[in-house]
mmCIF file of C-alpha atoms in Angstrom:
data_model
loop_
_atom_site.group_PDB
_atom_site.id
_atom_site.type_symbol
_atom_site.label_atom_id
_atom_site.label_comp_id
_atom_site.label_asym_id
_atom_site.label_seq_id
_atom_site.Cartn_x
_atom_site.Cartn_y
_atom_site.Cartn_z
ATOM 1 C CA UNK A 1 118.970 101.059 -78.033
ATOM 2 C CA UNK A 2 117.665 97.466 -78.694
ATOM 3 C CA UNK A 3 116.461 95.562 -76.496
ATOM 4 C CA UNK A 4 117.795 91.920 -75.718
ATOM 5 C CA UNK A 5 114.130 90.180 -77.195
ATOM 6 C CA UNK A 6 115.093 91.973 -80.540
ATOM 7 C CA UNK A 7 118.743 90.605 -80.254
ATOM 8 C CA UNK A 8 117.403 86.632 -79.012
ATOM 9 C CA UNK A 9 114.611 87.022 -82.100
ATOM 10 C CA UNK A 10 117.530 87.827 -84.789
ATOM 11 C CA UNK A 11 120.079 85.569 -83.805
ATOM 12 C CA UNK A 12 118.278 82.528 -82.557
ATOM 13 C CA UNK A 13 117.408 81.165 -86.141
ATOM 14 C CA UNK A 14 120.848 81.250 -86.886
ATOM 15 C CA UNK A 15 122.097 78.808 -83.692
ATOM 16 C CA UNK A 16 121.539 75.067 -83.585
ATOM 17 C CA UNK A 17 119.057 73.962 -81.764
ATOM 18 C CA UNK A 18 121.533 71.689 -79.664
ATOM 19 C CA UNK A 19 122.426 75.046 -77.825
ATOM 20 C CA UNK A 20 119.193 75.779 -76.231
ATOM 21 C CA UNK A 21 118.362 71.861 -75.291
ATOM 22 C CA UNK A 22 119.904 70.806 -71.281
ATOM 23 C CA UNK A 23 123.214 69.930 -70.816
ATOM 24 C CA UNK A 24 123.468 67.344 -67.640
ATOM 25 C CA UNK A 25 127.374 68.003 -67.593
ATOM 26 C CA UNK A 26 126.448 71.240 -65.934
ATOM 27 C CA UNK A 27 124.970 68.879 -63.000
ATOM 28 C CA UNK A 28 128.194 66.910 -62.966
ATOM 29 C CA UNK A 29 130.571 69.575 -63.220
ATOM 30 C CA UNK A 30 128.764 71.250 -59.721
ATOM 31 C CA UNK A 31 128.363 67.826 -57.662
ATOM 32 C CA UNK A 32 132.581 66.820 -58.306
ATOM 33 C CA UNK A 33 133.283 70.475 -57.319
ATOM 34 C CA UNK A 34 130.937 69.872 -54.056
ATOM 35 C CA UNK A 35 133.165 66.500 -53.943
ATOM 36 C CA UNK A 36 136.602 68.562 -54.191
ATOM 37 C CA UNK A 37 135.292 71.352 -51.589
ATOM 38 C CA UNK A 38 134.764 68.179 -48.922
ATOM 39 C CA UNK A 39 137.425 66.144 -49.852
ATOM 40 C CA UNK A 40 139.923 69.392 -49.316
ATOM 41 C CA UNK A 41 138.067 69.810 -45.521
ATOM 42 C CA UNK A 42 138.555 65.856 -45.083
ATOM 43 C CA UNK A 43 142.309 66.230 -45.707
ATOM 44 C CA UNK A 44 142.087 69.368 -43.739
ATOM 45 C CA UNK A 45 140.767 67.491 -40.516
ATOM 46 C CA UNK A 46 144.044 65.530 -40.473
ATOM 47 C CA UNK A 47 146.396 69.265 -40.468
ATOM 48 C CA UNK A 48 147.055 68.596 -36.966
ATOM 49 C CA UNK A 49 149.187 65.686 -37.270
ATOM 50 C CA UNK A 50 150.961 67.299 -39.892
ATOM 51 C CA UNK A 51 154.761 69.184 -39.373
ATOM 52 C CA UNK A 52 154.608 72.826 -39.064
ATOM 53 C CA UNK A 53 157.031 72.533 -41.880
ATOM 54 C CA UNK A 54 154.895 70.920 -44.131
ATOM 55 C CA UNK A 55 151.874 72.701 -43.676
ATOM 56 C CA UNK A 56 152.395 75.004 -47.170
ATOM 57 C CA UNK A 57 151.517 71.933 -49.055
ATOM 58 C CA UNK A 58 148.354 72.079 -48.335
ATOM 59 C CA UNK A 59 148.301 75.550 -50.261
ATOM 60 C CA UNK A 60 147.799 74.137 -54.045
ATOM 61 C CA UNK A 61 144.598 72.425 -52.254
ATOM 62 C CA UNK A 62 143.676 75.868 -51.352
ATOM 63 C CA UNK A 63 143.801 77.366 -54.908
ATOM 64 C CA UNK A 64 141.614 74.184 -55.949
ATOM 65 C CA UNK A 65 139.298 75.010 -53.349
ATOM 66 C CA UNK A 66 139.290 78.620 -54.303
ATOM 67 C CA UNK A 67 138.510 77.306 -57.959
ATOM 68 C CA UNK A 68 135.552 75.230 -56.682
ATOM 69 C CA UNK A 69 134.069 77.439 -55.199
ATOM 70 C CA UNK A 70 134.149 79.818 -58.164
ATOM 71 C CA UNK A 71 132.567 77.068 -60.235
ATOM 72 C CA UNK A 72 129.995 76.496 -57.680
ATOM 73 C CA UNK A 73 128.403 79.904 -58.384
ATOM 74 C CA UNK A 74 128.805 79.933 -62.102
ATOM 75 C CA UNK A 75 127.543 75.836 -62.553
ATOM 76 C CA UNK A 76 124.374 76.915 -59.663
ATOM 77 C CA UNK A 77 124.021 80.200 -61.863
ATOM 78 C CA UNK A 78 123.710 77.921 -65.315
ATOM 79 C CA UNK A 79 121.543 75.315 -63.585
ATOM 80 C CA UNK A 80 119.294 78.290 -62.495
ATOM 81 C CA UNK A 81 118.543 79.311 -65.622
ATOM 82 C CA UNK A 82 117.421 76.318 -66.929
ATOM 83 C CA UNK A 83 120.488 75.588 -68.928
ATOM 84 C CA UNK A 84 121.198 72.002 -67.134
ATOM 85 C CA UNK A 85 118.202 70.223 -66.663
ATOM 86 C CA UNK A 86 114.685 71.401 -66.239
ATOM 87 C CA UNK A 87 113.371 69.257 -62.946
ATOM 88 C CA UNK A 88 112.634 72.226 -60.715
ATOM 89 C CA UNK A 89 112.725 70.029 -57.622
ATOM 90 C CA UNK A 90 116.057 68.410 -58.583
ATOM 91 C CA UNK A 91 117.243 72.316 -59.525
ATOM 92 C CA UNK A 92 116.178 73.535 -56.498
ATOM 93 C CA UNK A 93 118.036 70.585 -54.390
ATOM 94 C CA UNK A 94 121.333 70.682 -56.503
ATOM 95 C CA UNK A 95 121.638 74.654 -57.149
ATOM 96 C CA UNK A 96 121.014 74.843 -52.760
ATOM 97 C CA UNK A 97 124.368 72.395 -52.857
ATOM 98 C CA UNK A 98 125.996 74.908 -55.078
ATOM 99 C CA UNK A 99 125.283 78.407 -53.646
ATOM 100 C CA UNK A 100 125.422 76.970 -49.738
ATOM 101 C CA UNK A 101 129.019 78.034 -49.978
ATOM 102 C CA UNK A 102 128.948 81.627 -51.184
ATOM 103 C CA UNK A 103 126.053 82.067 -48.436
ATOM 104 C CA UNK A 104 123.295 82.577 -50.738
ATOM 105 C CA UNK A 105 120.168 81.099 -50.064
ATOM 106 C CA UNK A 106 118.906 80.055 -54.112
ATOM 107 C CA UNK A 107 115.224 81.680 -53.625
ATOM 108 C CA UNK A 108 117.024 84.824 -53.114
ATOM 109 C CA UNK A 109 119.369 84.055 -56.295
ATOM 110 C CA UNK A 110 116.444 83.425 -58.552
ATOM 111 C CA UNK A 111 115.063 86.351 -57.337
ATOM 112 C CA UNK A 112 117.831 88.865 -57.146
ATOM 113 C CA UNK A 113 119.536 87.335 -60.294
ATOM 114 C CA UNK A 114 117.059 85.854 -62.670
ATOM 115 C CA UNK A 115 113.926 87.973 -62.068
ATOM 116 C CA UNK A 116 115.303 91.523 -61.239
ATOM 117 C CA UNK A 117 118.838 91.774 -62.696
ATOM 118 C CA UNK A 118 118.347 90.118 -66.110
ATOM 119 C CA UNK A 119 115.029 92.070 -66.719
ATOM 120 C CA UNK A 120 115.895 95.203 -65.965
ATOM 121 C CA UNK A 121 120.150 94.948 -66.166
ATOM 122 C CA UNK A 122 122.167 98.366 -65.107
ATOM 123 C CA UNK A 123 118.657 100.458 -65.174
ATOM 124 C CA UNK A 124 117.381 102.410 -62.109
ATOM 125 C CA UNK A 125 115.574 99.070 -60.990
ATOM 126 C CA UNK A 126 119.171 96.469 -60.916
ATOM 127 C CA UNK A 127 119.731 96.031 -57.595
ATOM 128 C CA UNK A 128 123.315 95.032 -58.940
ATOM 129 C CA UNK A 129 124.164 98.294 -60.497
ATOM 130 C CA UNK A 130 126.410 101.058 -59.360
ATOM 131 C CA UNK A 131 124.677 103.808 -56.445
ATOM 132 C CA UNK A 132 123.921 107.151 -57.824
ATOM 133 C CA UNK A 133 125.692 109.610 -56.330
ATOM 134 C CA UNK A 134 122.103 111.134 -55.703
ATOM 135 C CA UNK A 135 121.317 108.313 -53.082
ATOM 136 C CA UNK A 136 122.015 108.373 -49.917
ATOM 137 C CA UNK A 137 124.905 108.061 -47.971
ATOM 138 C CA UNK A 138 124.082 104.535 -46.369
ATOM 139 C CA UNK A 139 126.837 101.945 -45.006
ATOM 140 C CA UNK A 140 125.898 99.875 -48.451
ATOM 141 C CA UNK A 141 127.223 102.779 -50.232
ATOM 142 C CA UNK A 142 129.825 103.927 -48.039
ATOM 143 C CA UNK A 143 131.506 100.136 -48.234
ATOM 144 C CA UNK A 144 130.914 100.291 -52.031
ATOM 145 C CA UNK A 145 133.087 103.572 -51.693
ATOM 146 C CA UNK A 146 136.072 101.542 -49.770
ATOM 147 C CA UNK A 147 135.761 98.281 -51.147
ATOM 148 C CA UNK A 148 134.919 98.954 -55.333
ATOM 149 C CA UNK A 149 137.682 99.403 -58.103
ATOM 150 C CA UNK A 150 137.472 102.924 -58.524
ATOM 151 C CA UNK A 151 140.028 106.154 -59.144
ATOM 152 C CA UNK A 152 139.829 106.376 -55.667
ATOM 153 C CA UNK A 153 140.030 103.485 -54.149
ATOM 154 C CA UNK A 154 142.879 102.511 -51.922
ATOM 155 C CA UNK A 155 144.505 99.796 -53.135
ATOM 156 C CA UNK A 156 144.418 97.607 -49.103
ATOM 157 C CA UNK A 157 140.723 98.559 -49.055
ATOM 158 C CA UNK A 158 140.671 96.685 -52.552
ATOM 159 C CA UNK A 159 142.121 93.812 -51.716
ATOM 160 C CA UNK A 160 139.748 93.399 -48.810
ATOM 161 C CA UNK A 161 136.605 94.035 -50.901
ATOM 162 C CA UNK A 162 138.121 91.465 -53.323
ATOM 163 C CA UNK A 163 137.341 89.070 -51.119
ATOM 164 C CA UNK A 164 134.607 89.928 -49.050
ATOM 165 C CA UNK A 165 132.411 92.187 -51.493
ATOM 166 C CA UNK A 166 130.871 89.403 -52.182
ATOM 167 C CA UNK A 167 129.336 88.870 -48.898
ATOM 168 C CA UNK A 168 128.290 92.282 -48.511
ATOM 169 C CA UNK A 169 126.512 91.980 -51.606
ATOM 170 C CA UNK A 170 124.358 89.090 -50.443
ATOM 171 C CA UNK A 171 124.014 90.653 -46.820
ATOM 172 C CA UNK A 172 122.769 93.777 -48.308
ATOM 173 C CA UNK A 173 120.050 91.899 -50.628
ATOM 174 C CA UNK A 174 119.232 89.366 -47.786
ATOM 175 C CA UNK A 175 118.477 91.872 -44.788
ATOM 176 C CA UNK A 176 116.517 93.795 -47.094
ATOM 177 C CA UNK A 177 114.102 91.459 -48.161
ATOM 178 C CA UNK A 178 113.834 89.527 -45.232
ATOM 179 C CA UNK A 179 113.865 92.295 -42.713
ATOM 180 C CA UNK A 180 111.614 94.499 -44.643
ATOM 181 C CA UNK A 181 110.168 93.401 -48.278
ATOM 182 C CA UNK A 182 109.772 96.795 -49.677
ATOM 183 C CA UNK A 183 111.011 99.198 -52.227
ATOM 184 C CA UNK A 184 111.867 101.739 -50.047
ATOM 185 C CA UNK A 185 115.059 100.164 -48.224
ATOM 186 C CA UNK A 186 117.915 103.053 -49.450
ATOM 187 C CA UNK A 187 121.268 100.565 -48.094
ATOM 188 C CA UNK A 188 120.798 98.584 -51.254
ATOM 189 C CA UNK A 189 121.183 100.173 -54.815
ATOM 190 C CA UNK A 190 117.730 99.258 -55.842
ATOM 191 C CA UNK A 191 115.398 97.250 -53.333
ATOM 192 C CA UNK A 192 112.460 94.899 -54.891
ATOM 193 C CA UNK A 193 110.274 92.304 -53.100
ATOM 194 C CA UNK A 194 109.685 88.900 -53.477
ATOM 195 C CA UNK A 195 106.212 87.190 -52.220
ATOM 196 C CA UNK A 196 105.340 85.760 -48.416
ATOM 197 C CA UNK A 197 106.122 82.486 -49.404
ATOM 198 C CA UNK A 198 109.351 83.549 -50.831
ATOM 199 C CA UNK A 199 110.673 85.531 -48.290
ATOM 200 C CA UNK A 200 109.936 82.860 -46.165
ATOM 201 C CA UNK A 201 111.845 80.336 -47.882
ATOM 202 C CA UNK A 202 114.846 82.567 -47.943
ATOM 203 C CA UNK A 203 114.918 83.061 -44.296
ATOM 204 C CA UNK A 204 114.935 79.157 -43.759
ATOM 205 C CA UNK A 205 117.329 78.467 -46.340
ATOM 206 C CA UNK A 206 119.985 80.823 -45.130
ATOM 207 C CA UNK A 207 119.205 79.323 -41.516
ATOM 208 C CA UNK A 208 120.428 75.892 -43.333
ATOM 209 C CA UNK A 209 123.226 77.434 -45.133
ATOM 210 C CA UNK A 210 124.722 79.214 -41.460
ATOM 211 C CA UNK A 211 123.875 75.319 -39.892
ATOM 212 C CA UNK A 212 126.029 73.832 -42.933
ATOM 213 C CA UNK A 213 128.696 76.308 -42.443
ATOM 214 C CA UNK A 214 129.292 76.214 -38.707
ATOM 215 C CA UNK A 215 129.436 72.043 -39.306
ATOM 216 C CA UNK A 216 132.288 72.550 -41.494
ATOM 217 C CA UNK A 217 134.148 74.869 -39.092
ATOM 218 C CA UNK A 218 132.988 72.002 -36.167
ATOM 219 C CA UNK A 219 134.175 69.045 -38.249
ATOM 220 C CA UNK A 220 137.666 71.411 -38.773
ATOM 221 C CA UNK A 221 137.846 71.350 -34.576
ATOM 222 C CA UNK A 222 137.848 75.241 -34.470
ATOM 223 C CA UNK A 223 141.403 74.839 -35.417
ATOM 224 C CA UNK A 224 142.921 78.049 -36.821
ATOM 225 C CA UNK A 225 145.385 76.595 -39.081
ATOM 226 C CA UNK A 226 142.729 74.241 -40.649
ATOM 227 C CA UNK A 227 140.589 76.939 -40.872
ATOM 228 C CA UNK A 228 143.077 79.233 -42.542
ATOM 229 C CA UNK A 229 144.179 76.789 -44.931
ATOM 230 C CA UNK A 230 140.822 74.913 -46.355
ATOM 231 C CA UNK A 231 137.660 77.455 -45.646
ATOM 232 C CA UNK A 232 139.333 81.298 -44.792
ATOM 233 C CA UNK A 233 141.851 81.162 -47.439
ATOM 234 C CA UNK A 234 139.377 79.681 -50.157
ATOM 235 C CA UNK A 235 136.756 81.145 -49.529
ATOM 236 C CA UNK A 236 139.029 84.165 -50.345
ATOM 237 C CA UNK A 237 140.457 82.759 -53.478
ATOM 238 C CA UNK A 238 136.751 81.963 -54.586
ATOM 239 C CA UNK A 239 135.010 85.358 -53.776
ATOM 240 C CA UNK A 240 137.966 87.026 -55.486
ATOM 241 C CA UNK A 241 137.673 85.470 -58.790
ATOM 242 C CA UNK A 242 133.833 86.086 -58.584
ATOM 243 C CA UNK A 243 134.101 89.690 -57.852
ATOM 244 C CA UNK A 244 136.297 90.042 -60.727
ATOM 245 C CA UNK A 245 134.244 88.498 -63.042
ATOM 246 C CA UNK A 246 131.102 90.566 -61.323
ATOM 247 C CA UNK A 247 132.774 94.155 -61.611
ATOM 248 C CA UNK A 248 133.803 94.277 -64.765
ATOM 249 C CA UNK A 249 130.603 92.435 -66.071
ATOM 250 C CA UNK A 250 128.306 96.441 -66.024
ATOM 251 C CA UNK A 251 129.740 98.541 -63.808
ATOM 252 C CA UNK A 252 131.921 100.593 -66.702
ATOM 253 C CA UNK A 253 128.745 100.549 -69.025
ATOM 254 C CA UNK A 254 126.019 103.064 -68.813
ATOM 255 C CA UNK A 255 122.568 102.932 -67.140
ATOM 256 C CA UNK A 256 120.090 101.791 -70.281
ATOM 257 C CA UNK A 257 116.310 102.423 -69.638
ATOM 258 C CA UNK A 258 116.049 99.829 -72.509
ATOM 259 C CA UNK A 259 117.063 96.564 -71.555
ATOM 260 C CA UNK A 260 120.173 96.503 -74.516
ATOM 261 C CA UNK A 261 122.694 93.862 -73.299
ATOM 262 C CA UNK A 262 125.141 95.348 -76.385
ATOM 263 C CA UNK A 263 125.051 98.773 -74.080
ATOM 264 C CA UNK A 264 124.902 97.537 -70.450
ATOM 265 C CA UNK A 265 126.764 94.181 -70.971
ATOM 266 C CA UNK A 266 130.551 93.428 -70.964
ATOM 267 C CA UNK A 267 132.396 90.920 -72.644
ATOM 268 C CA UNK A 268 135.853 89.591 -71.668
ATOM 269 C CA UNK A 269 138.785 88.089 -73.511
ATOM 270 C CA UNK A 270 140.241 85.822 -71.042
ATOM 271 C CA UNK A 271 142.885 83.128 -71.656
ATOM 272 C CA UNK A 272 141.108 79.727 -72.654
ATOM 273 C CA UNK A 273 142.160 77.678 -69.475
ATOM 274 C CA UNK A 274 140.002 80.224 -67.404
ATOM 275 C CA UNK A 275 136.808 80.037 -70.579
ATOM 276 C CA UNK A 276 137.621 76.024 -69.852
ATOM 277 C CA UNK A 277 137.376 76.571 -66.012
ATOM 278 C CA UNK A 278 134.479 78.834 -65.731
ATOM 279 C CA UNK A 279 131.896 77.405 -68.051
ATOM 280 C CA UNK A 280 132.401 80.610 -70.253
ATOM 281 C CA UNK A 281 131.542 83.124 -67.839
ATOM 282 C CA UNK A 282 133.705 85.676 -69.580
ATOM 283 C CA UNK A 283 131.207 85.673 -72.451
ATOM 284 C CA UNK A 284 128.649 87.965 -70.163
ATOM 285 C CA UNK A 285 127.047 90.126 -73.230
ATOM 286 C CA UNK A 286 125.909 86.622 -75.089
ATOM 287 C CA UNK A 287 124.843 85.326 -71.777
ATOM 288 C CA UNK A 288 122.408 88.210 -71.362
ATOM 289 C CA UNK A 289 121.076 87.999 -74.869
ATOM 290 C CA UNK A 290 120.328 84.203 -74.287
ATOM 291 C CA UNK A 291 120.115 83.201 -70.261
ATOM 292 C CA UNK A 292 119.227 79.937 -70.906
ATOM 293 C CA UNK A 293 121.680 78.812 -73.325
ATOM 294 C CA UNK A 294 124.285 76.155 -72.917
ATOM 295 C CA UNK A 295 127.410 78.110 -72.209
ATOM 296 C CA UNK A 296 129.128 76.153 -74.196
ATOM 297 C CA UNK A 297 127.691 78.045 -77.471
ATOM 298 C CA UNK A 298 128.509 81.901 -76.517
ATOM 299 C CA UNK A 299 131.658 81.933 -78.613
ATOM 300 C CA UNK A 300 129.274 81.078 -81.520
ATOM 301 C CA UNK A 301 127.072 83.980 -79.797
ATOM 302 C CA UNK A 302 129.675 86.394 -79.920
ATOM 303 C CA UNK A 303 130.931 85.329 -83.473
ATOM 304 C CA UNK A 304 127.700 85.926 -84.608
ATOM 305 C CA UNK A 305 127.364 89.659 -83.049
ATOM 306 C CA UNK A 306 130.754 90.266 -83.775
ATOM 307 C CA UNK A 307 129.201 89.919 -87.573
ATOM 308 C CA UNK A 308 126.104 91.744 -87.128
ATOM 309 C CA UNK A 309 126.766 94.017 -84.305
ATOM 310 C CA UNK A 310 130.906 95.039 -84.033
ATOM 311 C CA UNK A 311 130.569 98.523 -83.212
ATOM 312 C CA UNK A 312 128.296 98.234 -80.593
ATOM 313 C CA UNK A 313 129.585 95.113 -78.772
ATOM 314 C CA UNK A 314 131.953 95.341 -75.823
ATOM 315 C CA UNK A 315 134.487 93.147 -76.016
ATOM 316 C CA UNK A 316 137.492 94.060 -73.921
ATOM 317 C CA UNK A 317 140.291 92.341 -72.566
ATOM 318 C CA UNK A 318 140.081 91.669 -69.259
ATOM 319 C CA UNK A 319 143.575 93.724 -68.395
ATOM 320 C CA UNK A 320 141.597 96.581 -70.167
ATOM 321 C CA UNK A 321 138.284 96.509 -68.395
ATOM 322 C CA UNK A 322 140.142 96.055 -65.344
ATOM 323 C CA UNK A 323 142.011 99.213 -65.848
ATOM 324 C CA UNK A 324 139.148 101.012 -66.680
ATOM 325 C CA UNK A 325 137.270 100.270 -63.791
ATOM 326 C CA UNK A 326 140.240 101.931 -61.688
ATOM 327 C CA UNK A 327 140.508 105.101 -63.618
ATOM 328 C CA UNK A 328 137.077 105.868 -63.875
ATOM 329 C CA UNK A 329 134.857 106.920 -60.127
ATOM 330 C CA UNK A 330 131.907 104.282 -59.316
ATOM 331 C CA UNK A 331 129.138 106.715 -58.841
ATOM 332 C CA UNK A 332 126.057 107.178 -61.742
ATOM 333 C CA UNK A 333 125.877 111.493 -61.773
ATOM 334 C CA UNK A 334 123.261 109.834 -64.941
ATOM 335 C CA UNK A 335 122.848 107.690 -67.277
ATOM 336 C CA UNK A 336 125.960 108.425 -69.298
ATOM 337 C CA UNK A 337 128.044 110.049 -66.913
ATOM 338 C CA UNK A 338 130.420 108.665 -63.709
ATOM 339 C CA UNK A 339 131.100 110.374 -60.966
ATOM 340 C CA UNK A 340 133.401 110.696 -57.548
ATOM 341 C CA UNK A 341 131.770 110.026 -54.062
ATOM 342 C CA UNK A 342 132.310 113.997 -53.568
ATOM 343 C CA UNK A 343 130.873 114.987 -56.544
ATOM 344 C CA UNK A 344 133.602 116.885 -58.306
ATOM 345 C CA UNK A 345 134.621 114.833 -61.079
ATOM 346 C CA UNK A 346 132.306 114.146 -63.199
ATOM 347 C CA UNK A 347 133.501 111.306 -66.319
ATOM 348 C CA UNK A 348 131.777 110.335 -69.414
ATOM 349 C CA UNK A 349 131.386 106.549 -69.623
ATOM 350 C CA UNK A 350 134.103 105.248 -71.461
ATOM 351 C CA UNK A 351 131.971 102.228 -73.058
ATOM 352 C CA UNK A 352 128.834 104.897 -74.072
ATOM 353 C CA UNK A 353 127.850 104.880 -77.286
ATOM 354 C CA UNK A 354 126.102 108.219 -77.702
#
C-alpha cells in the first residue's frame, strides 16, 4: 500500500499550478442553486390556485430541485476543502447556506468529513465505512442491514434507504457527538470527538438548520401537495443521487490500515452531463489524493494515474459498481473479506488487490 502523501508528492509536480489556486465559480455555482431551491418553494406557495389537473407540471421543477440540492452538498463539500476561496468566515457563512438543506450542521461536516474520513478513509477509524460484522447489533447497523445495496437487500427497503440513508447517516454522527463526545458510542461505525467548543457549535447550528426548515414548510402553509411537490419529493430526488454517489464511492473496496486512496477509493465513469452537473464528483479516487484541488482538474488526475498507476486504480462504470455493490453482503468479516449480516457467506472483495 501507498499512502495518499506519496501519491500528492509524485503527481503534484506534474499538474499546473492553476489547479490548486481558488476557484470563486464554486461560490457561484452554490448561491444560484440556493436561488433555484427558493425560487421552486416561491412558485410552490402559489400550488393552491393551481388546477388539480395541472399540478404534474410542477414535477420538472421537482427534478431541478432534486438536482440542487445534490449540488448543494458537492459545491459546500468543495468550498470546505478550501477549493473555492480561502476566507474561513465567508466559508463558514456560505458552506452553512449549502449543507442547511441536507440537515447537516458544517462543524459537524468538517469534522466528520474533512478531519476523520479523509485521514483515515475505509480503516477501522472512518466513521463512513461499512460495520463489521463483529460489532454490535445496534439500530445504526440494523438500518444499514435494510436500507444498504447489498445481496440481501430487499429491493422496497432500497428504495427507501435511497432516499433517506442520508439522514440516518447524519442522525447517527450528530446524536453521537452531541449526546455523548466519546469513542465508545457502538450505533455509529466508528465514533470520534470533536472539542467543547465544537460540539457546541454543532448543537446550535442544527437548532438553525431545524428553524430554517420548519420556515420553509410554514411559508408552504402546511399544505400537503406543496409539500409533496417542492420539499418531500426533492429532497428525495437529492438524497438519492447523493447516496449513489456515497455507496459506491468505498463501500466495495477493502479496509486499508494505510491511508491508499488507489485501494480504498472508487472511481466512476459517468456520462459527461452528470461530470458537468456534479462538479466531477464521480472522480472520487483523484479527489482523495488531492482534497483541495479544483475539481475541475481530476480528469487530468486520473489521466495521470491511469499512466502511472493502471492496475491499481479503480475505475468502474457506474452500472458496474452498482452491480457489485448488490451482489456482494455489506458486512467487513476483515480487511479483505465481506460478509452477510448472519455470518455465513463470507466474499472476497472484488476490488482487493492482494
Amino acid at each position: 500500500m501507498i499512502p495518499q502523501s506519496e501519491y500528492a508528492k509524485k503527481l503534484r509536480p506534474l499538474l499546473p499550478d492553476a489547479a490548486f489556486a481558488p476557484d470563486p465559480n464554486k461560490l457561484f455555482i452554490l448561491l444560484i442553486n440556493v436561488a433555484i431551491l427558493i425560487l421552486g418553494w416561491a412558485i410552490a406557495s402559489k400550488l393552491d390556485q393551481w388546477s388539480v389537473y395541472l399540478l404534474w407540471l410542477y414535477l420538472p421543477l421537482s427534478l431541478v430541485m432534486g438536482n440542487s440540492v445534490i449540488l448543494l452538498l458537492f459545491s459546500s463539500h468543495d468550498l470546505m476543502h478550501g477549493s473555492a476561496i480561502r476566507n474561513s468566515r465567508l466559508m463558514r457563512l456560505v458552506s452553512f447556506l449549502g449543507l442547511t438543506i441536507m440537515w447537516m450542521p458544517p462543524t459537524l461536516w468538517k469534522a466528520v468529513h474533512n478531519r476523520v474520513h479523509h485521514n483515515n478513509t475505509n480503516s477501522l477509524k472512518d466513521p463512513d465505512r461499512n460495520y463489521l460484522y463483529e460489532q454490535p447489533d445496534t439500530w445504526g447497523k440494523w438500518i444499514q442491514n435494510l436500507f444498504v445495496p447489498s445481496n440481501e437487500v430487499n429491493p422496497l427497503w432500497l428504495t427507501v434507504g435511497m432516499t433517506s440513508a442520508w439522514l440516518v447517516h447524519t442522525f447517527r454522527n450528530l446524536t453521537s457527538v452531541v449526546l455523548f463526545n466519546n469513542e465508545s458510542v457502538d450505533y455509529v461505525p466508528a465514533a470520534f470527538k470533536v472539542s467543547g467548543k465544537d460540539r457546541q457549535a454543532i448543537a446550535w447550528e442544527f437548532l438553525l438548520i431545524l428553524g430554517i426548515h420548519l420556515s420553509i414548510i410554514a411559508y408552504l402553509d402546511f399544505n400537503p401537495i406543496k409539500l409533496l411537490l417542492s420539499y418531500f419529493l426533492p429532497l428525495a430526488i437529492g438524497y438519492a443521487g447523493v447516496m449513489f454517489y456515497i455507496y459506491t464511492n468505498h463501500m466495495i473496496c477493502e479496509m486499508t490500515s494505510v491511508n491508499d486512496p488507489l485501494m480504498n477509493s472508487v472511481s466512476l465513469r459517468v456520462p459527461k452531463i452528470f461530470d458537468l452537473l456534479h462538479l466531477n464528483f464521480s472522480y472520487h479516487t483523484e479527489h482523495h489524493i488531492f482534497p483541495a484541488m479544483n475539481s475541475d482538474y481530476y480528469p487530468m488526475v486520473q489521466n495521470l494515474l491511469m499512466i502511472h498507476y493502471p492496475e491499481q486504480h479503480n475505475l468502474l462504470d457506474a452500472g458496474q459498481a452498482w452491480r457489485l455493490l448488490l451482489q456482494t453482503p455489506r458486512h467487513y468479516k476483515d480487511e479483505t473479506t465481506f460478509i452477510d449480516s448472519l455470518g455465513d457467506q463470507p466474499v472476497t472483495c472484488p476490488l482487493g488487490k492482494n
